[in-house]
Amino acid sequence: MKVVIATSNQGKLKEFETLLAPLNWQFYSLQDLGIDSPIEDGATFYENALIKAKHAATISGYPAIADDSGLCVDSLNGAPGIKSARYAGENSSDADNNLKLLESLENETQRNAAFVACLVFFDPNSDEDPLSAEGRLEGEIARDSQGKDGFGYDPIFFISEENKTLAELGKDYKNKNSHRAKATKILLNKLLKEK
């Protein structure tokens, strides 16, 4: 089956291809199909994931999987949250977002945070309700950037049990333990039951 992963982020596409390999589906990114990203104006991770999945599925005619995820920092009342990709402004880089977050927490001792991912599977050819799943990864924000293996906030997201940032722990660890991996495992189980 052909399925759209509703992202233009090649790092996310590769992560999903690995995590969803048991389905033996062909995955395409928005970029592969020439589809622009929709405006994400939802108020929650679920709403934004649903917007992206419906958009990709409606335009392509294929089922779509979309995620919305972000970093929620306790002492910032859940920010950056749904604005994680744009925390330092529109078109900001990962480095810009990381720097802004580190500056926001410069004098903060309470640095607990969680990555949250919500996934939605939407099939435009089905009357079934969309499937969804949520995953979380608890940690804290490091005082500086460490590690090169990852993207987004990985270099400053510290896992105390491992005494390393997510970027230092590498792809194998992330593919097993990340918020997206946890949500994808839940969604994968739901999809395998539907098959």
Coordinates of C-alpha atoms in Angstrom, one line a residue, residues 2-6 28-36 52-65 122-125:
K2 CA 1.1 3.5 -0.7
V3 CA 1.0 5.9 2.2
V4 CA 2.0 9.5 2.6
I5 CA 4.0 10.6 5.6
A6 CA 2.7 14.1 5.9
Y28 CA 6.2 9.0 0.4
S29 CA 6.8 12.4 1.8
L30 CA 4.9 15.6 0.9
Q31 CA 8.0 16.6 -1.0
D32 CA 8.0 13.3 -3.0
L33 CA 4.5 14.1 -4.2
G34 CA 4.8 17.8 -4.7
I35 CA 2.3 18.6 -1.9
D36 CA 2.7 21.8 0.1
K52 CA -1.9 17.5 8.1
A53 CA -3.1 13.9 7.6
K54 CA -6.4 15.0 6.0
H55 CA -4.6 17.5 3.8
A56 CA -2.0 15.0 2.5
A57 CA -4.7 12.2 2.0
T58 CA -7.2 14.5 0.3
I59 CA -4.7 15.8 -2.2
S60 CA -2.8 12.5 -2.9
G61 CA -5.7 10.1 -2.7
Y62 CA -3.6 7.9 -0.5
P63 CA -3.9 7.2 3.2
A64 CA -1.7 9.5 5.3
I65 CA 0.1 9.4 8.6
F122 CA -6.4 9.1 7.9
D123 CA -7.6 7.1 5.0
P124 CA -9.6 9.2 2.5
N125 CA -11.2 6.0 1.0

